[in-house]
Amino acid sequence: MLNFLQRIGKSLMFPIATLPAAALLVRLGMEDMLDVPFVTAAGNGILTNLSLIFAIGIAMGFAKDGSGAAALAGAVGVLVLEGGIGAINEDINMGVFSGIVSGVIAGMLYNRFHDVKFPEFLSFFGGKRFVPIITSLVMVALSFVFGYLWVYPQNVLDATANWILNAGELGVGVYGVLNRLLIPVGLHHVMNTLIWFDFGTFTTESGEVVRGEINRFLNGDPEAGHFLAGFFPVMMFGLPAACLAMYAAAKKHRKAAVGGMLLSIALTSFLTGVTEPIEFTFMFLSPLLFVVHALLTGVSMVAAFMLDVRHGFGFSAGLIDYLLNYSIAENPLMLILIGLILGVVYFVVFYFLIVKLDLKTPGREDEDEDLVEETQEVGQPNTPANDYDAKAYQYLEALGGSENIKTLDYCTTRLRLQMDDRDKVNEAALKRYGARGVMKVGKQNLQVIVGTTVEFLAESMRKRIDQGNETPPDTDPKGEEQGGSSSGSRKLSAENFVMPNEGTVMPLEDVPDEVFASRMMGPGFAIDPEKDTFTSPVNGKVVQVFPTKHAIGLETEDGMEILIHIGLDTVQLKGEGFETLVEANQTVKQGDPLIRVDLDFVKSKAPSVVTPIIFTNLENETVTLHKTGSFSQGEAGIVTVQ
């Protein structure tokens, strides 16, 4: 049952994504904005047809391949259902439930009948064309049932809605706490759907009846907005303050590495109200912090209600929605006061608990910890973070192989999987490949927290499942890059390694990037380069030239692998500013040119040009950095490996 509800919650994300457009149109057309009535009417065209939109989105979400045929069946299903019910009892209004029911049934019927075959004289109606037909027949039967029986659940729902909407502080407080607590299992979307789009009704000046907290607020209901207002202080002030607490509690030498990441996700929450990147940094590391966060959300909701604040959003409770709907809100400035106080509480409580309980939030991981939870996405060592095909291979192997996966789906930030044998899953490997957390749901279901790029990873995994997940050509069956031997002791004398560029040598822990500073990629050191051409520091061969030209892999004559990663986050430049001067498998000598870089351009586009030099396949060997400071290109005596 939980898995079924989670699938509904996941499927709701696609139709919910239309809400920002609807809210923006409704607001822009109002008298206090552009005063263009047809623009408001256009936005309400979305909000008043949510059952149809939900039916389409949920049907696509339930369909095994997201087919448009399922979407059409969902649309047909809700039209038949609502038409039939209206003919039996015009007082029945299922609201968004009609869309949810129609979408679920259409999606399930698509999975069952999308490849059905008929005799030749009926073959035109076979396959996917049959799905809308069978859906309409099923919905005719359901419209008869609901037309006579839905009056009873409707009375229960109306009573529940009336209690929640009229329970004052208790109602909004309970909703706020549950809204956060249900995030780990993804069921908050289901609850939000009821509150936002179904509970409560309001009749506009034109006589149109609208349902749900968001729709009523945007259309001027003086009673709507209490169930939305309390989120603004949490998302604009509370969670950013939690980020500040995690930064303050981080180890001194790691503050630079985690500071940029925490600032980025804090700004995301403040501006847009997207909170998952912050919540996933501590949700699995410390459930206690997450429970505190849920309780403080409830406190914020209660405080906003008691101070008679009404405010709303079309997407989420960030600064953008706060300003957009400011003029139709009631007492919106009180949210700033609540937010400032709540921000102080978040900071003090989070900092105290992190330090007192020694919680391993970002920047506080043990120095010898192999697995570091990151909010930025990283791949396995030697794998670029945005190489989704290679990462898909690694994830599938860590999940026990493609044959161990019964179903694969995803929502905003996580993979949702049904496993054949969950004991085969290697959680440590998943985290090493960039997963932020792993959740076990029920007996067979698994959720892997990936991040906002989960869609691209999931699609790559689906392609690999269809193709048998063959080993990538540059990867061995264990997911390691091919190259020199991974066993045996290797040595590198001071004379066998020379500076690949002129610049300042620094220890790896001084690199302002947690992945490198924590040695997740391997031991080494870094250079702040001054010249535009990087040369080979060793005699050996080129084993890999990254497609984005920002990094190059070398192999010494005895099999030691060296990665030169020019700049930080430079993969995002997609090769712009870089010129490779060698090819894979090319033999090189010390001093041979490898890559030419437009340093001024890269400095203007990337966080840093600091260049980590990593020894990626060492086992028992020790890297010793003998010198730091400024050195010339080609100078020896910098580093040894024993």
Short mmCIF file of C-alpha atoms in Angstrom, two decimals, residues 180-569:
data_model
loop_
_atom_site.label_atom_id
_atom_site.label_comp_id
_atom_site.label_asym_id
_atom_site.label_seq_id
_atom_site.Cartn_x
_atom_site.Cartn_y
_atom_site.Cartn_z
CA ARG A 180 7.91 17.68 6.67
CA LEU A 181 7.84 14.26 8.34
CA LEU A 182 6.37 12.63 5.23
CA ILE A 183 9.15 13.91 2.94
CA PRO A 184 11.43 10.85 3.39
CA VAL A 185 8.74 8.53 2.02
CA GLY A 186 7.44 11.00 -0.54
CA LEU A 187 3.86 11.03 0.78
CA HIS A 188 3.84 14.76 1.50
CA HIS A 189 2.83 15.29 -2.14
CA VAL A 190 -0.36 13.29 -1.54
CA MET A 191 -1.30 15.29 1.55
CA ASN A 192 -0.40 18.60 -0.14
CA THR A 193 -2.66 17.72 -3.05
CA LEU A 194 -5.66 17.45 -0.75
CA ILE A 195 -4.96 20.68 1.14
CA TRP A 196 -3.80 22.75 -1.84
CA PHE A 197 -6.27 21.64 -4.49
CA ASP A 198 -9.34 20.12 -2.87
CA PHE A 199 -10.14 21.28 0.66
CA GLY A 200 -12.43 24.29 0.98
CA THR A 201 -14.51 26.08 -1.64
CA PHE A 202 -14.88 29.72 -2.67
CA THR A 203 -17.21 31.40 -5.14
CA THR A 204 -15.56 34.15 -7.18
CA GLU A 205 -17.25 37.37 -8.27
CA SER A 206 -18.01 35.76 -11.61
CA GLY A 207 -19.86 32.94 -9.84
CA GLU A 208 -17.18 30.31 -10.44
CA VAL A 209 -16.56 27.84 -7.61
CA VAL A 210 -12.88 27.13 -6.91
CA ARG A 211 -11.45 24.50 -4.56
CA GLY A 212 -8.24 24.13 -2.58
CA GLU A 213 -6.06 26.48 -0.54
CA ILE A 214 -3.88 27.73 -3.42
CA ASN A 215 -6.74 28.28 -5.85
CA ARG A 216 -8.88 30.02 -3.25
CA PHE A 217 -6.04 32.30 -2.12
CA LEU A 218 -5.12 33.38 -5.64
CA ASN A 219 -8.77 34.13 -6.39
CA GLY A 220 -9.29 36.36 -3.36
CA ASP A 221 -10.83 34.10 -0.70
CA PRO A 222 -10.39 36.04 2.58
CA GLU A 223 -10.24 32.75 4.50
CA ALA A 224 -7.45 31.15 2.44
CA GLY A 225 -3.70 31.39 2.98
CA HIS A 226 -3.36 30.19 6.57
CA PHE A 227 -2.15 26.77 5.45
CA LEU A 228 0.53 28.31 3.21
CA ALA A 229 1.85 31.35 5.10
CA GLY A 230 3.85 29.49 7.75
CA PHE A 231 6.14 27.90 5.20
CA PHE A 232 7.72 31.23 4.21
CA PRO A 233 9.69 31.77 7.47
CA VAL A 234 11.03 28.19 7.32
CA MET A 235 12.14 28.24 3.71
CA MET A 236 13.39 31.84 3.58
CA PHE A 237 15.04 32.02 7.01
CA GLY A 238 14.96 28.78 9.00
CA LEU A 239 16.68 26.38 6.63
CA PRO A 240 19.27 28.94 5.42
CA ALA A 241 20.09 29.46 9.12
CA ALA A 242 20.50 25.69 9.45
CA CYS A 243 23.06 25.89 6.61
CA LEU A 244 24.88 28.64 8.52
CA ALA A 245 24.91 26.42 11.61
CA MET A 246 26.39 23.52 9.63
CA TYR A 247 29.05 25.86 8.23
CA ALA A 248 29.89 27.22 11.69
CA ALA A 249 30.15 23.67 13.07
CA ALA A 250 32.35 22.44 10.21
CA LYS A 251 36.02 21.74 10.84
CA LYS A 252 38.18 24.77 10.24
CA HIS A 253 40.14 23.35 7.32
CA ARG A 254 36.92 22.18 5.64
CA LYS A 255 34.91 25.40 5.86
CA ALA A 256 36.13 26.59 2.46
CA ALA A 257 35.17 23.29 0.88
CA VAL A 258 31.60 23.17 2.24
CA GLY A 259 30.93 26.90 2.38
CA GLY A 260 30.18 27.36 -1.30
CA MET A 261 27.88 24.34 -1.38
CA LEU A 262 25.93 25.41 1.72
CA LEU A 263 25.61 28.97 0.43
CA SER A 264 24.26 27.69 -2.88
CA ILE A 265 21.54 25.49 -1.40
CA ALA A 266 20.64 28.16 1.18
CA LEU A 267 20.07 30.69 -1.61
CA THR A 268 17.99 28.13 -3.49
CA SER A 269 15.72 27.72 -0.48
CA PHE A 270 15.52 31.48 0.17
CA LEU A 271 14.71 32.46 -3.40
CA THR A 272 12.60 29.57 -4.68
CA GLY A 273 11.49 27.58 -1.63
CA VAL A 274 13.14 24.37 -2.89
CA THR A 275 14.31 22.80 0.36
CA GLU A 276 15.22 19.19 -0.48
CA PRO A 277 18.94 19.92 -1.13
CA ILE A 278 19.24 21.25 2.44
CA GLU A 279 17.04 18.65 4.09
CA PHE A 280 18.91 15.76 2.50
CA THR A 281 22.19 17.02 3.97
CA PHE A 282 21.00 16.10 7.47
CA MET A 283 17.87 13.95 7.00
CA PHE A 284 19.79 10.67 6.98
CA LEU A 285 22.80 11.77 8.98
CA SER A 286 20.62 12.71 11.93
CA PRO A 287 16.91 11.92 12.10
CA LEU A 288 16.89 14.01 15.30
CA LEU A 289 17.68 17.17 13.31
CA PHE A 290 14.94 16.31 10.85
CA VAL A 291 12.36 15.84 13.63
CA VAL A 292 13.42 19.19 15.10
CA HIS A 293 13.01 20.75 11.65
CA ALA A 294 9.50 19.27 11.35
CA LEU A 295 8.49 20.56 14.78
CA LEU A 296 9.84 24.03 14.04
CA THR A 297 7.84 24.03 10.81
CA GLY A 298 4.73 23.36 12.87
CA VAL A 299 5.70 26.20 15.22
CA SER A 300 6.07 28.56 12.25
CA MET A 301 2.65 27.56 10.91
CA VAL A 302 1.03 28.16 14.31
CA ALA A 303 2.78 31.51 14.78
CA ALA A 304 1.64 32.76 11.38
CA PHE A 305 -1.92 31.68 12.12
CA MET A 306 -1.99 33.31 15.55
CA LEU A 307 -0.69 36.58 14.09
CA ASP A 308 -3.44 36.45 11.46
CA VAL A 309 -1.08 36.16 8.50
CA ARG A 310 -2.43 34.97 5.17
CA HIS A 311 -0.04 34.46 2.30
CA GLY A 312 0.24 31.99 -0.54
CA PHE A 313 2.31 30.63 -3.35
CA GLY A 314 1.94 28.98 -6.72
CA PHE A 315 5.20 27.01 -6.53
CA SER A 316 6.80 27.18 -3.09
CA ALA A 317 7.35 29.56 -0.21
CA GLY A 318 10.45 31.43 -1.40
CA LEU A 319 11.19 35.10 -1.95
CA ILE A 320 9.86 35.03 -5.52
CA ASP A 321 6.38 33.89 -4.47
CA TYR A 322 6.51 36.12 -1.39
CA LEU A 323 6.99 39.23 -3.52
CA LEU A 324 4.65 38.11 -6.31
CA ASN A 325 1.69 37.65 -3.97
CA TYR A 326 2.62 40.33 -1.42
CA SER A 327 -0.14 42.75 -2.40
CA ILE A 328 -2.94 40.21 -1.96
CA ALA A 329 -1.58 38.82 1.32
CA GLU A 330 -2.68 39.85 4.81
CA ASN A 331 -0.02 41.00 7.31
CA PRO A 332 2.86 39.69 5.11
CA LEU A 333 5.51 41.74 6.95
CA MET A 334 4.89 39.63 10.05
CA LEU A 335 6.41 36.70 8.16
CA ILE A 336 9.74 38.55 8.06
CA LEU A 337 9.64 39.03 11.84
CA ILE A 338 8.70 35.38 12.39
CA GLY A 339 11.43 34.36 9.97
CA LEU A 340 14.17 36.34 11.72
CA ILE A 341 13.25 34.87 15.10
CA LEU A 342 12.92 31.38 13.63
CA GLY A 343 16.28 31.75 11.90
CA VAL A 344 17.97 32.43 15.25
CA VAL A 345 16.23 29.40 16.78
CA TYR A 346 17.26 27.17 13.87
CA PHE A 347 20.88 28.31 14.11
CA VAL A 348 21.17 27.89 17.88
CA VAL A 349 19.39 24.53 18.04
CA PHE A 350 21.16 23.04 15.01
CA TYR A 351 24.60 24.27 16.06
CA PHE A 352 24.13 23.00 19.62
CA LEU A 353 22.94 19.54 18.54
CA ILE A 354 25.59 19.16 15.83
CA VAL A 355 28.44 20.04 18.19
CA LYS A 356 27.05 18.39 21.32
CA LEU A 357 26.20 15.09 19.60
CA ASP A 358 29.12 15.28 17.14
CA LEU A 359 26.81 14.84 14.16
CA LYS A 360 28.62 14.25 10.87
CA THR A 361 27.05 17.07 8.91
CA PRO A 362 28.98 18.40 5.87
CA GLY A 363 32.48 19.43 6.90
CA ARG A 364 32.50 17.34 10.10
CA GLU A 365 33.21 13.92 8.61
CA ASP A 366 36.01 11.86 10.14
CA GLU A 367 39.33 12.37 8.39
CA ASP A 368 39.67 8.67 7.56
CA GLU A 369 36.02 8.25 6.59
CA ASP A 370 35.79 6.60 3.20
CA LEU A 371 32.29 7.73 2.41
CA VAL A 372 31.40 11.40 2.58
CA GLU A 373 27.79 12.47 2.16
CA GLU A 374 27.77 15.28 -0.39
CA THR A 375 24.97 17.52 -1.60
CA GLN A 376 26.79 18.07 -4.81
CA GLU A 377 26.83 15.09 -7.11
CA VAL A 378 30.07 13.25 -7.58
CA GLY A 379 30.83 10.13 -9.51
CA GLN A 380 33.12 7.30 -8.69
CA PRO A 381 36.81 8.26 -8.75
CA ASN A 382 37.93 8.77 -12.35
CA THR A 383 34.34 9.23 -13.54
CA PRO A 384 33.08 12.72 -14.45
CA ALA A 385 29.97 13.58 -12.42
CA ASN A 386 27.88 14.28 -15.51
CA ASP A 387 28.83 11.08 -17.38
CA TYR A 388 25.39 9.55 -16.81
CA ASP A 389 26.02 6.42 -18.87
CA ALA A 390 29.06 5.46 -16.81
CA LYS A 391 27.30 6.39 -13.58
CA ALA A 392 24.24 4.37 -14.63
CA TYR A 393 26.47 1.32 -15.06
CA GLN A 394 27.96 1.84 -11.61
CA TYR A 395 24.58 2.32 -9.93
CA LEU A 396 23.16 -0.80 -11.57
CA GLU A 397 26.14 -2.86 -10.45
CA ALA A 398 25.80 -1.52 -6.91
CA LEU A 399 22.08 -2.41 -6.98
CA GLY A 400 22.89 -6.03 -7.69
CA GLY A 401 22.67 -5.90 -11.47
CA SER A 402 19.86 -4.98 -13.82
CA GLU A 403 18.20 -8.35 -13.27
CA ASN A 404 17.76 -7.46 -9.59
CA ILE A 405 15.50 -4.50 -10.42
CA LYS A 406 11.80 -5.19 -10.92
CA THR A 407 10.73 -1.59 -11.47
CA LEU A 408 12.67 1.66 -11.80
CA ASP A 409 11.10 5.07 -11.36
CA TYR A 410 12.07 8.47 -10.02
CA CYS A 411 10.64 11.65 -8.55
CA THR A 412 12.19 15.06 -7.96
CA THR A 413 15.38 13.94 -6.25
CA ARG A 414 15.31 10.17 -5.79
CA LEU A 415 15.28 6.85 -7.59
CA ARG A 416 12.32 4.66 -6.61
CA LEU A 417 13.05 0.97 -7.07
CA GLN A 418 11.36 -2.34 -6.46
CA MET A 419 14.05 -4.95 -5.93
CA ASP A 420 14.05 -8.69 -6.47
CA ASP A 421 16.57 -9.25 -3.65
CA ARG A 422 17.30 -6.14 -1.62
CA ASP A 423 20.14 -7.87 0.24
CA LYS A 424 22.22 -7.72 -2.94
CA VAL A 425 22.31 -3.92 -2.82
CA ASN A 426 25.70 -2.43 -1.94
CA GLU A 427 24.81 0.75 -0.07
CA ALA A 428 28.44 1.73 0.47
CA ALA A 429 29.09 1.60 -3.27
CA LEU A 430 25.99 3.69 -4.01
CA LYS A 431 27.23 6.40 -1.65
CA ARG A 432 30.70 6.20 -3.16
CA TYR A 433 29.15 6.83 -6.58
CA GLY A 434 27.38 9.96 -5.32
CA ALA A 435 24.13 8.85 -3.64
CA ARG A 436 23.20 11.06 -0.71
CA GLY A 437 21.24 8.42 1.12
CA VAL A 438 19.49 5.06 0.78
CA MET A 439 16.05 4.30 2.20
CA LYS A 440 14.41 0.90 2.58
CA VAL A 441 10.63 0.96 2.29
CA GLY A 442 8.60 -2.14 3.00
CA LYS A 443 10.14 -5.48 2.11
CA GLN A 444 11.26 -4.93 -1.48
CA ASN A 445 11.25 -1.21 -2.19
CA LEU A 446 14.29 1.01 -2.16
CA GLN A 447 14.79 4.73 -2.60
CA VAL A 448 18.18 6.16 -3.54
CA ILE A 449 18.60 9.89 -2.97
CA VAL A 450 20.46 11.25 -6.00
CA GLY A 451 19.63 14.95 -6.39
CA THR A 452 17.95 17.11 -8.98
CA THR A 453 19.70 15.37 -11.90
CA VAL A 454 17.99 12.09 -11.02
CA GLU A 455 15.94 12.19 -14.24
CA PHE A 456 19.05 11.95 -16.42
CA LEU A 457 20.55 9.15 -14.34
CA ALA A 458 17.27 7.21 -14.32
CA GLU A 459 16.88 7.45 -18.10
CA SER A 460 20.47 6.24 -18.59
CA MET A 461 19.80 3.35 -16.23
CA ARG A 462 16.64 2.39 -18.15
CA LYS A 463 18.57 2.34 -21.41
CA ARG A 464 21.25 0.15 -19.86
CA ILE A 465 18.65 -2.23 -18.40
CA ASP A 466 17.12 -2.63 -21.86
CA GLN A 467 20.58 -3.29 -23.32
CA GLY A 468 21.76 -5.67 -20.61
CA ASN A 469 24.06 -3.19 -18.82
CA GLU A 470 27.18 -4.09 -20.75
CA THR A 471 30.48 -2.93 -19.28
CA PRO A 472 31.56 0.46 -20.71
CA PRO A 473 34.66 0.17 -22.91
CA ASP A 474 36.86 2.17 -20.52
CA THR A 475 35.64 0.49 -17.34
CA ASP A 476 36.39 -2.91 -15.88
CA PRO A 477 33.68 -5.05 -14.26
CA LYS A 478 34.35 -3.48 -10.86
CA GLY A 479 33.70 -0.02 -12.18
CA GLU A 480 37.35 1.03 -12.16
CA GLU A 481 39.04 2.78 -15.06
CA GLN A 482 41.26 0.60 -17.10
CA GLY A 483 44.91 1.42 -17.08
CA GLY A 484 47.83 0.18 -15.10
CA SER A 485 47.77 -2.63 -12.65
CA SER A 486 45.89 -1.96 -9.47
CA SER A 487 48.05 -4.24 -7.38
CA GLY A 488 51.64 -4.27 -6.34
CA SER A 489 53.81 -1.52 -4.88
CA ARG A 490 54.80 1.44 -7.05
CA LYS A 491 57.38 4.11 -6.45
CA LEU A 492 57.90 7.58 -7.79
CA SER A 493 61.17 9.30 -7.01
CA ALA A 494 61.58 13.05 -6.71
CA GLU A 495 63.27 13.21 -10.13
CA ASN A 496 60.55 11.19 -11.86
CA PHE A 497 57.90 13.85 -11.26
CA VAL A 498 58.27 17.46 -12.35
CA MET A 499 55.98 20.49 -12.12
CA PRO A 500 53.40 20.42 -14.96
CA ASN A 501 52.94 24.19 -14.70
CA GLU A 502 54.45 27.18 -12.99
CA GLY A 503 52.60 28.19 -9.86
CA THR A 504 51.97 27.73 -6.16
CA VAL A 505 52.03 24.21 -4.71
CA MET A 506 49.57 23.52 -1.86
CA PRO A 507 48.46 20.51 0.19
CA LEU A 508 45.32 18.78 -1.03
CA GLU A 509 43.37 19.72 2.10
CA ASP A 510 43.68 23.39 1.13
CA VAL A 511 41.74 22.84 -2.09
CA PRO A 512 38.34 24.59 -1.75
CA ASP A 513 36.42 21.51 -2.83
CA GLU A 514 35.36 18.81 -0.39
CA VAL A 515 35.69 15.97 -2.88
CA PHE A 516 39.38 16.65 -3.44
CA ALA A 517 40.20 17.99 0.03
CA SER A 518 38.80 14.88 1.72
CA ARG A 519 40.84 12.66 -0.66
CA MET A 520 37.75 10.94 -2.02
CA MET A 521 39.42 10.93 -5.42
CA GLY A 522 42.75 9.79 -3.97
CA PRO A 523 45.88 11.34 -2.41
CA GLY A 524 47.93 14.05 -4.07
CA PHE A 525 48.47 17.80 -3.99
CA ALA A 526 47.38 20.88 -5.94
CA ILE A 527 48.81 23.73 -7.99
CA ASP A 528 47.52 27.25 -8.50
CA PRO A 529 48.78 27.59 -12.12
CA GLU A 530 50.21 30.70 -13.77
CA LYS A 531 50.97 29.53 -17.34
CA ASP A 532 48.51 28.56 -20.04
CA THR A 533 50.09 25.22 -21.00
CA PHE A 534 50.17 22.10 -18.82
CA THR A 535 52.95 19.64 -19.58
CA SER A 536 53.46 16.02 -18.61
CA PRO A 537 55.02 15.63 -15.16
CA VAL A 538 56.08 12.02 -15.86
CA ASN A 539 57.23 9.64 -18.55
CA GLY A 540 54.40 7.36 -19.57
CA LYS A 541 51.26 7.52 -21.67
CA VAL A 542 47.92 9.27 -21.85
CA VAL A 543 45.16 6.90 -20.70
CA GLN A 544 42.22 9.31 -20.82
CA VAL A 545 41.41 12.71 -22.26
CA PHE A 546 38.10 13.89 -20.85
CA PRO A 547 35.54 14.99 -23.48
CA THR A 548 35.23 18.32 -21.67
CA LYS A 549 39.04 18.77 -21.92
CA HIS A 550 39.31 19.98 -18.33
CA ALA A 551 41.16 16.89 -17.09
CA ILE A 552 43.58 14.30 -18.34
CA GLY A 553 44.64 10.90 -17.04
CA LEU A 554 48.25 9.70 -17.28
CA GLU A 555 49.93 6.41 -16.50
CA THR A 556 53.57 6.04 -15.56
CA GLU A 557 55.75 3.28 -16.95
CA ASP A 558 55.11 1.09 -13.90
CA GLY A 559 51.32 1.55 -13.94
CA MET A 560 50.79 4.44 -11.53
CA GLU A 561 47.79 6.53 -12.59
CA ILE A 562 47.75 10.32 -12.26
CA LEU A 563 44.78 12.62 -12.80
CA ILE A 564 45.38 16.30 -13.58
CA HIS A 565 42.08 18.11 -12.97
CA ILE A 566 42.40 21.71 -14.19
CA GLY A 567 40.27 24.02 -12.04
CA LEU A 568 37.21 23.29 -9.91
CA ASP A 569 33.78 22.63 -11.39
#
